[in-house]
Coordinates of C-alpha atoms (C1' of nucleotides) in Angstrom, one line a residue:
Chain A
M1 CA 72.5 113.3 116.2
D2 CA 71.8 110.0 117.6
S3 CA 69.3 108.0 115.8
N4 CA 68.6 104.3 115.8
L5 CA 68.4 104.1 112.1
V6 CA 69.5 100.8 110.6
I7 CA 70.3 100.5 106.8
Y8 CA 70.7 97.4 104.7
N9 CA 74.1 97.7 103.1
T10 CA 74.6 95.8 99.8
L11 CA 78.4 95.8 100.5
T12 CA 78.0 93.6 103.5
R13 CA 74.6 92.1 102.8
T14 CA 73.5 93.0 106.4
K15 CA 71.6 95.7 108.2
E16 CA 74.0 98.1 109.8
K17 CA 73.5 101.0 112.2
F18 CA 73.6 104.2 110.2
E19 CA 76.6 106.3 111.3
P20 CA 77.4 109.2 108.9
V21 CA 81.0 110.1 108.1
N22 CA 80.5 113.7 109.3
P23 CA 77.3 114.0 111.2
P24 CA 75.0 115.8 111.0
L25 CA 76.0 116.0 107.3
V26 CA 74.9 113.2 105.1
G27 CA 76.0 112.8 101.5
L28 CA 73.5 110.9 99.3
Y29 CA 74.1 110.0 95.7
V30 CA 71.5 108.3 93.5
C31 CA 72.0 107.2 89.9
G32 CA 69.4 109.1 88.0
P33 CA 67.7 108.4 84.7
T34 CA 69.1 108.3 81.2
V35 CA 67.1 110.8 79.4
Y36 CA 66.7 109.4 75.9
S37 CA 63.0 108.5 76.3
D38 CA 60.1 108.8 78.7
V39 CA 60.7 107.5 82.2
H40 CA 58.4 104.5 82.9
L41 CA 56.8 103.6 86.2
G42 CA 59.6 101.3 87.2
N43 CA 62.1 104.1 87.0
C44 CA 59.8 106.2 89.1
R45 CA 59.6 103.6 91.8
T46 CA 63.3 103.9 92.5
F47 CA 63.2 107.7 92.7
V48 CA 60.1 107.6 95.0
S49 CA 62.0 105.1 97.2
F50 CA 65.0 107.4 97.5
D51 CA 62.6 110.3 98.1
L52 CA 61.3 108.5 101.1
I53 CA 64.9 107.9 102.3
Y54 CA 65.8 111.5 101.7
R55 CA 62.7 112.7 103.5
Y56 CA 63.2 110.5 106.5
L57 CA 66.9 111.5 106.9
L58 CA 65.7 115.2 106.8
H59 CA 63.0 114.4 109.3
L60 CA 65.6 113.0 111.7
G61 CA 67.5 116.3 111.4
Y62 CA 70.3 115.3 109.2
K63 CA 71.6 118.0 106.8
V64 CA 71.5 116.0 103.6
R65 CA 73.2 116.8 100.4
Y66 CA 71.2 114.9 97.8
V67 CA 72.9 114.5 94.4
R68 CA 71.1 112.7 91.6
N69 CA 72.6 112.8 88.1
I70 CA 71.1 113.1 84.7
T71 CA 72.8 110.9 82.2
D72 CA 72.8 112.7 78.9
A73 CA 75.9 111.1 77.3
G74 CA 77.5 107.7 77.1
H75 CA 74.4 105.5 77.3
L76 CA 72.7 107.7 74.8
E77 CA 75.6 107.2 72.4
G78 CA 75.8 103.5 73.0
D79 CA 72.1 103.3 72.2
M80 CA 72.5 105.0 69.0
D81 CA 75.6 103.1 67.9
E82 CA 74.0 99.7 68.3
G83 CA 71.3 98.0 66.3
D84 CA 71.3 96.8 62.8
D85 CA 68.9 99.3 61.4
K86 CA 71.3 101.7 59.9
F87 CA 68.5 103.5 58.2
A88 CA 66.9 104.4 61.4
K89 CA 70.2 105.3 62.9
K90 CA 70.9 107.7 60.1
A91 CA 67.5 109.3 60.4
K92 CA 68.2 109.9 64.0
L93 CA 71.5 111.4 63.4
E94 CA 70.2 113.7 60.7
Q95 CA 67.0 114.8 62.2
L96 CA 67.6 115.3 65.8
E97 CA 70.2 117.1 67.8
P98 CA 71.0 114.9 70.8
M99 CA 70.6 117.8 73.2
E100 CA 67.0 118.3 71.9
I101 CA 66.3 114.8 73.1
V102 CA 68.0 115.4 76.4
Q103 CA 66.1 118.6 77.0
K104 CA 62.7 117.1 76.1
Y105 CA 63.0 114.1 78.4
T106 CA 64.7 115.9 81.2
I107 CA 61.7 118.2 81.4
G108 CA 59.4 115.3 81.2
F109 CA 61.2 113.6 84.0
H110 CA 61.0 116.6 86.2
D111 CA 57.3 117.0 85.5
V112 CA 56.6 113.4 86.6
M113 CA 58.7 113.7 89.7
R114 CA 56.8 116.8 90.7
L115 CA 53.5 115.0 90.2
F116 CA 54.7 112.3 92.5
N117 CA 55.6 115.0 95.0
A118 CA 59.3 113.9 95.1
L119 CA 61.5 116.6 96.5
P120 CA 64.1 117.8 94.0
P121 CA 67.7 116.9 94.7
G122 CA 70.0 119.6 96.0
I123 CA 72.3 119.0 92.9
E124 CA 71.3 117.4 89.7
P125 CA 74.5 117.3 87.6
T126 CA 74.6 116.2 84.0
A127 CA 77.3 114.0 82.5
T128 CA 77.9 116.5 79.6
G129 CA 78.4 119.2 82.1
H130 CA 81.3 117.3 83.7
I131 CA 83.4 116.2 80.9
I132 CA 86.5 117.9 82.3
E133 CA 86.1 116.2 85.7
Q134 CA 85.7 112.9 84.0
I135 CA 88.8 113.4 81.9
E136 CA 90.7 114.5 85.0
M137 CA 89.6 111.4 86.8
I138 CA 90.6 109.1 84.0
K139 CA 94.1 110.8 83.9
Q140 CA 94.5 110.1 87.6
I141 CA 93.5 106.4 87.1
I142 CA 96.0 106.1 84.3
A143 CA 98.6 107.8 86.5
N144 CA 97.8 105.3 89.3
G145 CA 98.4 102.5 86.9
Y146 CA 94.9 101.1 86.6
A147 CA 94.1 102.1 83.1
Y148 CA 95.7 102.2 79.7
E149 CA 95.2 103.8 76.3
V150 CA 94.9 102.0 73.0
E151 CA 94.2 104.0 69.8
G152 CA 92.3 106.8 71.5
T153 CA 90.3 104.6 73.8
V154 CA 91.1 104.2 77.5
Y155 CA 90.4 101.0 79.2
F156 CA 90.2 100.2 82.9
D157 CA 92.6 97.3 83.8
V158 CA 90.3 95.0 85.8
E159 CA 93.0 92.3 86.2
K160 CA 95.4 94.8 87.8
Y161 CA 92.7 96.1 90.0
C162 CA 91.8 92.6 91.2
R163 CA 95.3 92.1 92.5
E164 CA 94.7 94.7 95.2
Y165 CA 91.0 95.0 95.5
N166 CA 87.9 93.0 95.5
Y167 CA 86.3 93.8 92.2
T168 CA 83.1 91.9 92.8
I169 CA 82.5 93.2 96.3
L170 CA 78.9 94.2 95.5
T171 CA 77.7 91.0 93.9
N172 CA 80.0 88.3 95.3
R173 CA 80.6 86.7 92.0
Q174 CA 83.7 84.7 91.2
L175 CA 86.1 86.2 88.8
D176 CA 86.7 83.0 86.9
D177 CA 83.0 82.6 86.4
L178 CA 82.8 86.2 85.1
L179 CA 85.5 85.6 82.7
E180 CA 83.8 82.5 81.3
N181 CA 80.3 83.9 81.1
T182 CA 80.6 87.5 80.2
R183 CA 79.4 88.4 76.8
E184 CA 81.9 89.8 74.3
L185 CA 82.1 93.5 74.5
G186 CA 83.5 95.7 71.8
G187 CA 87.3 96.2 71.4
Q188 CA 88.2 92.7 72.4
N189 CA 91.3 92.7 70.2
E190 CA 92.7 95.9 71.7
K191 CA 91.9 95.2 75.4
R192 CA 94.4 93.5 77.6
G193 CA 91.7 91.7 79.7
R194 CA 88.4 90.4 78.8
L195 CA 86.7 92.2 81.6
D196 CA 88.3 95.6 80.9
F197 CA 85.8 98.3 80.3
A198 CA 86.1 101.7 78.6
L199 CA 86.6 104.9 80.5
W200 CA 86.9 106.9 77.4
L201 CA 85.9 105.9 73.9
K202 CA 87.3 107.2 70.6
A203 CA 84.5 108.8 68.6
K204 CA 83.7 107.4 65.2
P205 CA 83.4 110.0 62.4
E206 CA 79.6 110.0 62.5
H207 CA 79.4 110.4 66.3
I208 CA 77.8 113.7 67.1
M209 CA 78.5 114.1 70.9
R210 CA 82.3 114.4 71.1
W211 CA 84.8 116.2 73.1
P212 CA 88.6 116.7 72.9
S213 CA 90.7 114.8 75.3
P214 CA 94.4 113.9 75.9
W215 CA 93.6 110.7 73.9
G216 CA 91.9 112.4 71.0
V217 CA 88.3 113.3 70.2
G218 CA 85.9 111.0 72.0
F219 CA 83.3 110.6 74.7
P220 CA 83.2 109.2 78.2
G221 CA 82.5 105.6 79.1
W222 CA 79.3 104.5 80.8
H223 CA 80.4 104.5 84.4
I224 CA 82.8 107.3 84.9
E225 CA 80.3 110.1 85.2
C226 CA 78.9 108.9 88.5
S227 CA 82.4 108.4 89.9
A228 CA 83.5 111.9 88.8
M229 CA 80.3 113.7 89.9
S230 CA 79.8 112.0 93.3
S231 CA 83.4 112.7 94.3
K232 CA 83.1 116.3 93.1
Y233 CA 80.1 117.2 95.1
L234 CA 80.2 114.7 98.0
G235 CA 83.9 114.0 98.4
D236 CA 85.9 110.9 97.7
S237 CA 84.2 109.0 100.5
F238 CA 80.6 109.8 101.4
D239 CA 77.7 108.2 103.1
I240 CA 75.1 106.6 100.9
H241 CA 75.2 105.6 97.2
G242 CA 71.9 104.3 95.8
G243 CA 70.3 103.1 92.7
G244 CA 68.2 100.3 91.2
M245 CA 69.3 96.8 91.8
D246 CA 69.9 96.3 88.1
L247 CA 72.8 98.7 88.4
A248 CA 74.7 96.8 91.0
A249 CA 76.4 94.2 88.9
T250 CA 77.9 96.4 86.3
H251 CA 77.5 100.1 86.8
H252 CA 78.1 100.2 90.5
T253 CA 80.8 97.5 90.4
N254 CA 82.7 99.6 87.9
E255 CA 82.0 102.8 89.8
I256 CA 83.6 101.4 92.9
A257 CA 86.6 100.2 90.9
Q258 CA 87.1 103.5 89.3
S259 CA 86.8 105.5 92.5
Q260 CA 89.1 103.1 94.4
A261 CA 91.6 103.2 91.6
C262 CA 91.5 107.0 91.6
N263 CA 91.2 107.9 95.2
Q264 CA 92.3 104.7 97.1
V265 CA 89.1 104.8 99.1
Q266 CA 85.7 103.0 98.9
P267 CA 83.5 105.8 97.6
A268 CA 80.4 105.1 99.7
K269 CA 80.0 103.7 103.2
Y270 CA 76.5 102.3 102.5
W271 CA 75.2 101.0 99.2
M272 CA 71.5 100.9 98.8
H273 CA 69.6 99.1 96.1
T274 CA 65.9 99.4 95.3
N275 CA 64.0 96.5 93.8
M276 CA 62.1 96.3 90.6
L277 CA 58.5 97.0 89.8
T278 CA 57.1 94.0 88.0
V279 CA 54.1 93.3 85.8
N280 CA 52.7 89.8 86.0
G281 CA 55.9 88.8 87.9
A282 CA 58.3 90.1 85.3
R283 CA 60.4 93.2 85.5
M284 CA 59.0 96.3 83.9
S285 CA 61.4 97.4 81.2
K286 CA 61.5 99.2 78.0
S287 CA 63.0 96.3 76.1
K288 CA 60.2 94.0 77.2
G289 CA 57.6 96.4 76.1
N290 CA 55.7 96.0 79.4
G291 CA 56.6 99.4 80.7
F292 CA 53.8 101.7 81.9
L293 CA 54.3 105.4 81.3
P294 CA 53.1 107.7 84.1
G295 CA 50.8 109.4 81.7
E296 CA 49.1 106.1 80.8
L297 CA 48.6 105.4 84.4
F298 CA 47.1 108.8 85.3
T299 CA 44.7 108.8 82.4
G300 CA 43.9 105.0 82.5
N301 CA 44.8 104.8 78.8
H302 CA 46.2 101.3 79.0
E303 CA 44.8 97.9 78.3
L304 CA 45.6 96.6 81.7
L305 CA 43.9 99.5 83.5
S306 CA 40.2 99.9 84.2
R307 CA 40.6 103.6 84.9
G308 CA 43.2 106.3 85.7
F309 CA 44.9 106.5 89.0
S310 CA 46.1 109.7 90.6
P311 CA 49.8 110.3 91.3
M312 CA 49.3 110.2 95.1
S313 CA 47.5 106.9 95.0
V314 CA 50.3 105.5 92.9
R315 CA 52.9 106.9 95.3
F316 CA 51.0 105.3 98.2
F317 CA 50.9 102.0 96.3
M318 CA 54.6 102.1 95.9
L319 CA 55.2 102.9 99.6
Q320 CA 53.0 100.1 100.7
A321 CA 55.8 97.7 99.7
H322 CA 59.3 97.8 101.1
Y323 CA 61.9 99.3 98.8
R324 CA 64.0 96.0 98.7
S325 CA 61.0 93.9 97.7
T326 CA 59.7 93.5 94.2
L327 CA 56.3 95.1 93.8
D328 CA 53.8 93.6 91.5
F329 CA 51.7 96.0 89.5
S330 CA 48.1 95.3 88.7
N331 CA 44.8 97.1 88.3
E332 CA 43.5 95.3 91.4
A333 CA 46.4 96.3 93.6
L334 CA 46.1 99.9 92.5
E335 CA 42.4 99.9 93.3
A336 CA 43.1 98.7 96.8
S337 CA 45.8 101.3 97.3
D338 CA 43.6 104.0 96.0
K339 CA 40.9 103.3 98.6
G340 CA 43.4 102.9 101.4
F341 CA 45.0 106.2 100.5
K342 CA 41.6 108.0 100.5
R343 CA 40.8 106.4 103.9
L344 CA 44.1 107.7 105.3
M345 CA 43.7 111.2 103.9
N346 CA 40.1 111.4 105.0
A347 CA 41.1 110.7 108.6
Y348 CA 43.8 113.3 108.2
G349 CA 41.1 115.8 107.2
L350 CA 39.0 114.9 110.3
L351 CA 41.8 115.9 112.7
E352 CA 40.7 119.5 112.7
K353 CA 37.2 118.5 113.7
L354 CA 38.0 116.4 116.7
I355 CA 36.6 117.4 120.1
A356 CA 38.7 117.0 123.2
S357 CA 37.5 115.5 126.4
P358 CA 39.1 115.3 129.9
V359 CA 39.7 111.6 129.6
S360 CA 42.4 109.9 127.5
Q361 CA 41.8 106.4 126.2
M362 CA 44.9 106.1 124.1
N363 CA 48.7 106.2 124.1
I364 CA 49.9 108.3 121.3
D365 CA 53.5 108.3 122.4
D366 CA 53.6 104.5 122.1
L367 CA 52.1 104.7 118.6
S368 CA 54.6 107.4 117.6
R369 CA 57.5 105.2 118.9
R370 CA 56.3 102.3 116.8
C371 CA 56.2 104.6 113.7
Y372 CA 59.9 105.5 114.3
D373 CA 60.8 101.9 115.0
A374 CA 59.3 101.0 111.6
M375 CA 61.2 103.7 109.7
N376 CA 64.4 103.1 111.7
D377 CA 64.3 99.5 110.5
D378 CA 65.7 100.1 107.1
F379 CA 62.9 102.5 106.1
N380 CA 60.1 100.0 106.5
S381 CA 57.3 102.1 105.0
P382 CA 54.7 99.3 104.8
V383 CA 54.9 98.8 108.6
L384 CA 54.8 102.6 109.1
I385 CA 51.6 102.7 107.0
A386 CA 50.1 99.9 109.1
E387 CA 50.8 101.9 112.2
L388 CA 49.3 105.0 110.6
F389 CA 46.1 103.1 110.0
E390 CA 46.0 102.6 113.8
A391 CA 46.0 106.4 114.0
V392 CA 43.3 106.5 111.4
H393 CA 41.2 104.1 113.5
L394 CA 41.8 106.3 116.6
I395 CA 40.8 109.5 114.7
N396 CA 37.6 108.0 113.3
S397 CA 36.7 106.6 116.7
I398 CA 37.2 110.0 118.4
Y399 CA 35.2 111.6 115.7
D400 CA 32.4 109.1 116.2
G401 CA 32.5 109.7 119.9
K402 CA 33.4 106.1 120.6
L403 CA 36.8 107.0 122.1
S404 CA 37.7 110.0 124.1
A405 CA 40.9 111.9 123.7
T406 CA 42.4 114.9 125.5
Q407 CA 43.5 118.0 123.7
S408 CA 47.1 116.8 124.2
D409 CA 46.2 113.5 122.5
I410 CA 44.7 115.3 119.6
D411 CA 47.7 117.6 119.3
N412 CA 50.0 114.6 119.3
L413 CA 47.9 112.8 116.7
K414 CA 48.1 115.8 114.5
K415 CA 51.8 116.1 114.9
L416 CA 52.2 112.4 114.2
M417 CA 50.2 112.5 111.0
D418 CA 51.8 115.7 109.8
S419 CA 55.3 114.2 110.4
F420 CA 54.7 110.8 108.9
V421 CA 52.0 111.2 106.3
L422 CA 53.1 114.6 104.9
D423 CA 56.8 115.0 105.6
V424 CA 58.1 111.4 105.6
L425 CA 55.8 109.6 103.2
G426 CA 55.4 112.7 101.1
L427 CA 51.7 112.3 100.6
K428 CA 49.4 115.2 100.1
E429 CA 45.8 116.0 99.4
E430 CA 45.3 116.0 95.7
T431 CA 42.4 118.3 95.4
T432 CA 42.9 121.7 96.8
Q433 CA 39.8 123.1 98.4
T434 CA 39.5 126.7 97.5
D435 CA 37.8 129.1 99.9
D436 CA 35.1 129.7 97.4
L437 CA 34.3 126.1 97.1
A438 CA 34.2 125.6 100.8
K439 CA 31.8 128.5 101.3
L440 CA 29.6 127.2 98.5
M441 CA 29.5 123.8 100.0
D442 CA 28.7 125.2 103.4
F443 CA 25.8 127.0 101.8
I444 CA 24.5 123.9 99.9
I445 CA 24.9 121.7 103.0
G446 CA 22.9 124.3 104.9
L447 CA 20.1 124.1 102.4
R448 CA 20.0 120.3 102.6
S449 CA 20.0 120.4 106.4
E450 CA 16.9 122.7 106.2
A451 CA 15.2 120.3 103.9
K452 CA 16.0 117.3 106.1
F453 CA 14.8 119.2 109.2
N454 CA 11.5 119.7 107.3
K455 CA 11.5 116.1 106.4
D456 CA 11.6 117.1 102.8
Y457 CA 13.7 114.1 101.9
A458 CA 13.0 114.4 98.2
T459 CA 14.9 117.7 98.1
S460 CA 17.7 116.5 100.5
D461 CA 18.2 113.4 98.4
K462 CA 18.2 115.3 95.2
I463 CA 21.1 117.5 96.6
R464 CA 23.0 114.5 97.9
I465 CA 22.7 112.5 94.7
G466 CA 23.3 115.5 92.5
L467 CA 26.5 116.3 94.3
N468 CA 27.6 112.7 94.1
S469 CA 27.3 112.7 90.4
L470 CA 29.6 115.7 90.4
G471 CA 32.1 113.7 92.4
I472 CA 31.3 115.1 95.8
Q473 CA 30.3 112.8 98.5
L474 CA 28.3 113.9 101.6
K475 CA 28.6 112.1 104.9
D476 CA 26.2 112.6 107.8
N477 CA 27.5 111.6 111.2
K478 CA 25.5 110.7 114.3
E479 CA 25.0 114.3 115.4
N480 CA 23.8 115.0 111.9
V481 CA 26.9 117.0 111.1
T482 CA 27.6 116.8 107.4
T483 CA 31.0 116.6 105.9
W484 CA 32.0 116.1 102.3
N485 CA 34.9 115.0 100.2
R486 CA 35.7 114.3 96.6
V487 CA 35.5 110.8 95.3
Chain B
rG1 C1' 76.0 77.6 84.1
rG2 C1' 77.3 81.4 88.1
rU3 C1' 75.6 85.2 91.8
rC4 C1' 71.6 87.1 94.7
rG5 C1' 66.5 86.9 95.9
rG6 C1' 61.5 85.1 96.3
rG7 C1' 57.3 81.4 97.0
rU8 C1' 52.3 84.2 102.9
rG9 C1' 44.8 83.8 102.9
rG10 C1' 40.4 86.2 96.8
rC11 C1' 44.3 90.5 95.5
rC12 C1' 48.5 93.6 97.2
rG13 C1' 51.8 93.2 100.7
rA14 C1' 54.7 93.2 106.2
rG15 C1' 56.6 90.2 109.9
rU16 C1' 58.2 86.9 113.5
rG17 C1' 60.8 80.5 116.8
rG18 C1' 55.3 80.5 120.9
rC19 C1' 51.2 86.1 121.8
rU20 C1' 49.1 84.8 114.2
rA21 C1' 50.9 93.5 110.4
rG22 C1' 48.0 96.6 107.4
rG23 C1' 45.1 98.0 103.0
rC24 C1' 41.5 96.2 99.5
rA25 C1' 37.7 92.5 98.5
rG26 C1' 33.8 89.0 101.0
rA27 C1' 30.1 88.0 105.2
rG28 C1' 27.1 89.6 109.4
rG29 C1' 25.8 93.6 112.6
rU30 C1' 25.4 98.8 114.9
rC31 C1' 24.3 103.7 113.4
rU32 C1' 21.1 106.3 109.7
rG33 C1' 14.5 108.9 107.0
rC34 C1' 17.7 106.8 102.9
rA35 C1' 22.7 106.6 101.3
rA36 C1' 27.7 107.0 102.2
rA37 C1' 31.3 107.0 105.8
rA38 C1' 32.5 105.2 110.4
rC39 C1' 32.4 101.6 114.2
rC40 C1' 31.9 96.2 116.0
rU41 C1' 32.3 91.0 114.7
rU42 C1' 33.9 87.6 111.1
rU43 C1' 35.7 83.8 106.8
rU44 C1' 40.0 82.4 103.6
rA45 C1' 47.5 81.7 105.1
rC46 C1' 52.4 80.9 105.4
rA47 C1' 55.1 75.9 98.1
rC48 C1' 56.5 70.5 99.2
rC49 C1' 59.4 66.7 102.1
rG50 C1' 62.5 65.8 106.1
rG51 C1' 65.3 67.6 110.5
rU52 C1' 66.5 70.7 115.1
rU53 C1' 63.1 72.2 119.2
rC54 C1' 58.7 71.6 124.6
rG55 C1' 57.0 74.4 120.2
rA56 C1' 58.5 76.5 113.2
rA57 C1' 55.1 79.4 108.4
rU58 C1' 59.7 81.6 111.0
rC59 C1' 66.1 78.0 112.0
rC60 C1' 68.8 73.8 109.1
rG61 C1' 68.9 70.2 104.8
rG62 C1' 66.7 68.6 100.4
rU63 C1' 62.9 69.1 96.3
rC64 C1' 59.9 71.8 93.0
rC65 C1' 58.5 76.5 91.1
rU66 C1' 59.7 81.5 90.1
rG67 C1' 62.3 86.4 89.6
rA68 C1' 66.6 89.7 89.0
rC69 C1' 71.6 90.2 87.4
rC70 C1' 75.8 88.2 84.6
rU71 C1' 74.4 92.7 77.7
rC72 C1' 72.0 99.4 77.6
rC73 C1' 67.9 99.6 81.3
rA74 C1' 65.8 102.3 88.1

RNA sequence: GGUCGGGUGGCCGAGUGGCUAGGCAGAGGUCUGCAAAACCUUUUACACCGGUUCGAAUCCGGUCCUGACCUCCA
């Protein structure tokens, strides 16, 4: 397994050659969603980005174990505990079983991921399903001297940890500054240090999700689940840990501290962070109220949208930007991507219809190499897509008879498009053409050709315009061969 | 305030010390009974001010603007 893949590592803030711990095995852990409400499009972008990464690693021949957790505890509890509206809180507590919420939004999340054609992870562990592992890990951290218990709550001792490790390795912040500028968290009077965070929290009487532990009845802290589950399924030290950039400063920083304190090793060799999806330049988030739900996008039921956009067009839109760049979301940008996507897929469809000639006027190997170069450069999908449009241009020109290609050229083009469009980018035709429809269309096109041959243009136009209003577009090429596609 | 990013043509977005991605939109043309598609040609760029250099939008310094994180959030 010798690839030229280079990955930007947040730990070092540089691009590094990718060298797995145990090739050809690759362990990939990605922080998944907290399932207490619908995932919005910004969440989806991260998972589509890591789907691209997963797919490309598979394409290169790595045997990838992809673990993406479902957070169904901790955050959820925190969310319910806060806020001033005690009435609402009570209603929530009385009317809904937390696991009902978890189930509902987990299913919704999976449905959306399927629409985006994201490959499911190999393991999708839940926090509530790994309480024992989390407790064991906390016990080990205490035994190692990096955590302490106060009144049923266990805190991580950041100050102690800092004496031996670099706590802010991911973000490069200064500790003094952190101490001065961090907001007061709960439990200040019982914590030893201001930056100490909870590994295990004592449950208040009204708390529904609770488990017994050596420290009494309680529930796990916000960060321990990922440490416990990643080491369980990928080992104490694995290859890639990923998530959204917003997680780096707190969640991942604490995750590294916990894993180091427990296992004395840096949990992941490469830390990858995806950037945010923005709306009018500002981050899409629930608290800002500017989040798009996938459903609103697909139906077009949103004030900023002129119409609905298909999941594949949206996926293509996301892949046209690099995963480490912010991507600005707008109706106009989506329109552009939608057309580009259709152009790409239309050319893909023409591959079957190309006619070979003895002369070659192109170098597919060179194009293929450029595609690999793009992806090897930290998964640069926008450059890959630019190269694929070169392939589109070749395919269209061959189809038009303006360029000649040998059968070998055509085979290689097909292979290139299959690999990169379908396997790596994970794009697919959205409308399945049933055999019945294909036969029917052949028949109708035949009727129209007859009419055209007889110069009965009234009839042929009636067919063309009629089909167009049904969403089917006819295209006559120079040889008067008619093809069709949905619009 | 601290940390880390950005500012690229009408829009979205790559990239690089000289050969100026790509998609969409705009303009002209070819083809076509028409239309669409396709193909060809083409108009708009690298925030501002200095510096380094034979040469910078790309490197360095400064200025302005802007985003994310520092509090649950992908």
